[in-house]
PDB file of C-alpha atoms in Angstrom:
ATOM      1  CA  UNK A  23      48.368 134.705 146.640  1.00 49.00           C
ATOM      2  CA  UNK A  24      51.045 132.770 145.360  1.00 56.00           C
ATOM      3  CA  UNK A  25      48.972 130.225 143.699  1.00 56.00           C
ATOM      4  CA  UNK A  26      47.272 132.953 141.639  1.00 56.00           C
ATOM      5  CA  UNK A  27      50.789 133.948 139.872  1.00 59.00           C
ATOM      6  CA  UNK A  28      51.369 130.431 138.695  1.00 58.00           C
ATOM      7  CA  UNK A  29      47.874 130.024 137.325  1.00 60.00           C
ATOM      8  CA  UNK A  30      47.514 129.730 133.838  1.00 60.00           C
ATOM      9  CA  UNK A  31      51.317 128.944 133.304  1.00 62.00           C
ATOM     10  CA  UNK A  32      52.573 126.545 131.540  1.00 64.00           C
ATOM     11  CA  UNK A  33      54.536 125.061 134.129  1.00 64.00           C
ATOM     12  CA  UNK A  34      57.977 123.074 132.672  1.00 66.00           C
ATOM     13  CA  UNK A  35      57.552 124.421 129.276  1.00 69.00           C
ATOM     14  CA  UNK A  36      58.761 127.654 129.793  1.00 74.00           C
ATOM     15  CA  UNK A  37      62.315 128.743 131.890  1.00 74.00           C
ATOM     16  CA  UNK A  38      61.825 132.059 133.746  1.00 74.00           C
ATOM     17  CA  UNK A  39      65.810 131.947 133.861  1.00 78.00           C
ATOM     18  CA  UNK A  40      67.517 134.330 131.978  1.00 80.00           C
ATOM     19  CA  UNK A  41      71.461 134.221 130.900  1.00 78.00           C
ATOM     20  CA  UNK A  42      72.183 137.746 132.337  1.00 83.00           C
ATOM     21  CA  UNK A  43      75.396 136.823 134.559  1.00 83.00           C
ATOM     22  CA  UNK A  44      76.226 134.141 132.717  1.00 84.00           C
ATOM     23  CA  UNK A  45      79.920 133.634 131.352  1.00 84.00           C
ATOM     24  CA  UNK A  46      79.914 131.097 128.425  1.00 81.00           C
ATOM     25  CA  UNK A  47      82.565 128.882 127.551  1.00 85.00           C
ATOM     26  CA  UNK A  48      84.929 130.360 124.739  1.00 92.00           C
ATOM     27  CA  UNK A  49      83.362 129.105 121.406  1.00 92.00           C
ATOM     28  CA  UNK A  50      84.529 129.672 118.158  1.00 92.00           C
ATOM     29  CA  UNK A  51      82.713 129.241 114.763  1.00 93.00           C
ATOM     30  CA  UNK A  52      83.776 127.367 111.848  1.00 93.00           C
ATOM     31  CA  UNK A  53      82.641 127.374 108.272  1.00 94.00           C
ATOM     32  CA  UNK A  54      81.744 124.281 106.249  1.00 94.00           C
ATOM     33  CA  UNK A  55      80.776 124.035 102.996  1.00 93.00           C
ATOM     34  CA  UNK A  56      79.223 120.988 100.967  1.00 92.00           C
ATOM     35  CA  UNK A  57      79.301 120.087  97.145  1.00 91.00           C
ATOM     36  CA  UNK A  58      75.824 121.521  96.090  1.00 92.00           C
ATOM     37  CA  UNK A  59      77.066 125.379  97.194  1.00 91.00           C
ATOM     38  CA  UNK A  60      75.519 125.302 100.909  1.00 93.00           C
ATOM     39  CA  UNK A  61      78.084 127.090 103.316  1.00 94.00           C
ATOM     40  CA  UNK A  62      77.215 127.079 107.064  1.00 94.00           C
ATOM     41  CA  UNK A  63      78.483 127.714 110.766  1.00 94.00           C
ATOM     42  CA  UNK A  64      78.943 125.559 112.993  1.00 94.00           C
ATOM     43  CA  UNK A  65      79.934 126.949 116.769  1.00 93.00           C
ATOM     44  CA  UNK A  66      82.193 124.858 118.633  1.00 93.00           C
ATOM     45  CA  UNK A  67      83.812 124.720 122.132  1.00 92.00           C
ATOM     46  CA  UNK A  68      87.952 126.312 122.011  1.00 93.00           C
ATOM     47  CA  UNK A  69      88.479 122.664 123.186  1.00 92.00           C
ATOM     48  CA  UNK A  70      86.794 120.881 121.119  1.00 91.00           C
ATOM     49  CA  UNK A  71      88.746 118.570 118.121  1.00 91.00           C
ATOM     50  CA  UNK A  72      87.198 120.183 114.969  1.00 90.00           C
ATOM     51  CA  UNK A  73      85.609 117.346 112.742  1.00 90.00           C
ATOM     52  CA  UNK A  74      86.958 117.836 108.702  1.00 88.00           C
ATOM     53  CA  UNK A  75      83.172 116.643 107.804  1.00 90.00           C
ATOM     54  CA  UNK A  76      79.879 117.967 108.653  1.00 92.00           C
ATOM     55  CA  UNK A  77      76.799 117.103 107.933  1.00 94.00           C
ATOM     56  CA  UNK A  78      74.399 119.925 105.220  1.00 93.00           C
ATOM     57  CA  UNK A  79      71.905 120.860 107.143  1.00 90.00           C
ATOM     58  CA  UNK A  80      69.955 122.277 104.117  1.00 90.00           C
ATOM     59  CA  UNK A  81      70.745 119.467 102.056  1.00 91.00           C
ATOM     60  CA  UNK A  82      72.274 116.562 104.487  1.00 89.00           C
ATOM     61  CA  UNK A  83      75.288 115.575 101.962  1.00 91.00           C
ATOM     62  CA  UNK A  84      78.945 115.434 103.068  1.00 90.00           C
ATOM     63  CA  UNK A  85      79.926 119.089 103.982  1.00 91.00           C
ATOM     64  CA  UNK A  86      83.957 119.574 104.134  1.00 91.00           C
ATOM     65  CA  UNK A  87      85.762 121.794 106.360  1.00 90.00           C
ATOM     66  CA  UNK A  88      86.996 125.120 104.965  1.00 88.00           C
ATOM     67  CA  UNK A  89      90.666 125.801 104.915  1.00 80.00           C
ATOM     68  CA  UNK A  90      90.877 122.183 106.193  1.00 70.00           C
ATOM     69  CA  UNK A  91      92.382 119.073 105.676  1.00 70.00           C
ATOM     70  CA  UNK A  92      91.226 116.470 103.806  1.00 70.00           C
ATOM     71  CA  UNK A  93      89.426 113.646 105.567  1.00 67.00           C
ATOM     72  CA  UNK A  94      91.880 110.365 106.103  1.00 73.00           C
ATOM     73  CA  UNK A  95      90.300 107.700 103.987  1.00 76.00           C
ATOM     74  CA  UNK A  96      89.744 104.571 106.093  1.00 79.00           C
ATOM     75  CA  UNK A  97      91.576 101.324 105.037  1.00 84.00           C
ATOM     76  CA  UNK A  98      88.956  98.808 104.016  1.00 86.00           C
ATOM     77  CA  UNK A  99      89.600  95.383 103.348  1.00 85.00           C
ATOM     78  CA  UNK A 100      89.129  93.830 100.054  1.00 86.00           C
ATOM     79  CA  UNK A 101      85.989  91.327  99.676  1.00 90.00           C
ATOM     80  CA  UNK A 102      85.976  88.207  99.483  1.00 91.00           C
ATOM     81  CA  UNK A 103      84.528  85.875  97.276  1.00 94.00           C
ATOM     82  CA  UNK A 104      84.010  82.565  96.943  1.00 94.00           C
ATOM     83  CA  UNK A 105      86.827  81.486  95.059  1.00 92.00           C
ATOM     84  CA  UNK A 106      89.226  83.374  97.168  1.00 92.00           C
ATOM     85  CA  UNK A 107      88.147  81.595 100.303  1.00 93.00           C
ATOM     86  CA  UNK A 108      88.371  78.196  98.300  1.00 92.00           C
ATOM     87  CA  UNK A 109      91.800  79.151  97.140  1.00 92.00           C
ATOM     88  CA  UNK A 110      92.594  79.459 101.206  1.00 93.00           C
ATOM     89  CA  UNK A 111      92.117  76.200 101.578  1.00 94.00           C
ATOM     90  CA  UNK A 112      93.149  74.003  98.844  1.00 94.00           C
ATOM     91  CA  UNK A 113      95.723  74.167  95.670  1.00 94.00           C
ATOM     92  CA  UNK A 114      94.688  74.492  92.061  1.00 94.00           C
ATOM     93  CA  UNK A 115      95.874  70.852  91.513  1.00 95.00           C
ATOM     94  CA  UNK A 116      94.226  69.733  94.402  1.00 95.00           C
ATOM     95  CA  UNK A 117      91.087  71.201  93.356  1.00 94.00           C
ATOM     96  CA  UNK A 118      91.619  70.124  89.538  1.00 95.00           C
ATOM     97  CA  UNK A 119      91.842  66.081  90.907  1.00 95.00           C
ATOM     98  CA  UNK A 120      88.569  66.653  92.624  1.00 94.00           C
ATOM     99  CA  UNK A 121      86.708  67.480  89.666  1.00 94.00           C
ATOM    100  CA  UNK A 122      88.550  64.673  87.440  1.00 95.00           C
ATOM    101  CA  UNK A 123      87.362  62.680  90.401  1.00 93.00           C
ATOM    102  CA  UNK A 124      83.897  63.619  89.935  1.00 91.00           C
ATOM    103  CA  UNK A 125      83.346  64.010  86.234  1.00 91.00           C
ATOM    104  CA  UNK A 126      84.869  60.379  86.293  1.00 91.00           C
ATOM    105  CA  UNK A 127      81.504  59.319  88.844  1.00 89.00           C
ATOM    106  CA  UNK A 128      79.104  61.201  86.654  1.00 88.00           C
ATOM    107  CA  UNK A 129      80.662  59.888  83.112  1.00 88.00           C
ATOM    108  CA  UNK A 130      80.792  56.074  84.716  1.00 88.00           C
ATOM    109  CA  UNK A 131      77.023  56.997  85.680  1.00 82.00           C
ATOM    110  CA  UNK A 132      77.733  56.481  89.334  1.00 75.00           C
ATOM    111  CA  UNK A 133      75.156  59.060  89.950  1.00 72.00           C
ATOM    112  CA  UNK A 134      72.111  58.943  88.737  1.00 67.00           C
ATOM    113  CA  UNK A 135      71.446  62.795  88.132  1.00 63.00           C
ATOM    114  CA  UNK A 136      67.522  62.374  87.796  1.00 65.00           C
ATOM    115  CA  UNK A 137      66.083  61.082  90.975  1.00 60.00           C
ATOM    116  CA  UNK A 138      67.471  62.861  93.868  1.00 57.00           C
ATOM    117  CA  UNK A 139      67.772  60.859  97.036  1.00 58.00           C
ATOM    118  CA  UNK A 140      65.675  62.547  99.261  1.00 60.00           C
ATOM    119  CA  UNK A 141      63.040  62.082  95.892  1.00 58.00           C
ATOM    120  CA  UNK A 142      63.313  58.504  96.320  1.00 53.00           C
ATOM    121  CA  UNK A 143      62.827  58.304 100.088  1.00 51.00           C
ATOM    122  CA  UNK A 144      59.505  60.454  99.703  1.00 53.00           C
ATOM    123  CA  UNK A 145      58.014  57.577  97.216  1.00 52.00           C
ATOM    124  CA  UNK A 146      58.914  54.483  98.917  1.00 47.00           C
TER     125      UNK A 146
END
């Protein structure tokens, strides 16, 4: 008889359970709203460390806390380029003797600018 009740269930896609009896933990609810006018709810645990930013969820921008404080901004470090890293390791006088050093090559014609080595090696 028991197999009959079950038939045409769908088994593990529906809970008979119910939440009558049930104590929940203390929530409370908290209001964000983001730049394009959306304002929402967002129920937390008593707990729980309330986040100053939130997710839209009609339009998925940045949505800021109400009556909150403003977000910390995070310290990011400054890129750095090519010259910078350059500038790490050598002086501007060192650098300025190595290109006296090789305009003096290419002016004395030292290097011969239009056959490249590996050019040369692929003809002989």
């Amino acid at each position: 008889m028991s197999e009959r009740a079950l038939r045409g269930t769908r088994l593990g896609a529906t809970s008979y359970e119910t939440d009558r009896g049930i104590d929940l933990a203390p929530r409370q609810t908290v209001e964000y709203a983001c730049q394009n006018g959306h304002r929402f709810e967002v129920p937390f645990s008593v707990e729980a460390e309330i986040p100053s930013v939130w997710e839209c969820r009609f339009c998925g921008q940045e949505a800021m806390l109400l009556d909150g404080e403003e977000p910390e901004e995070k310290k990011t470090k400054p890129t750095r380029t090519h010259w910078d890293m350059l500038m790490e390791r050598r002086t501007r006088e060192e650098l300025e003797e190595v290109l006296a050093e090789r305009l003096a090559v290419l002016r004395s014609g030292g290097m011969n600018l239009a056959v490249h080595p590996r050019d040369s090696r692929k003809s002989a």
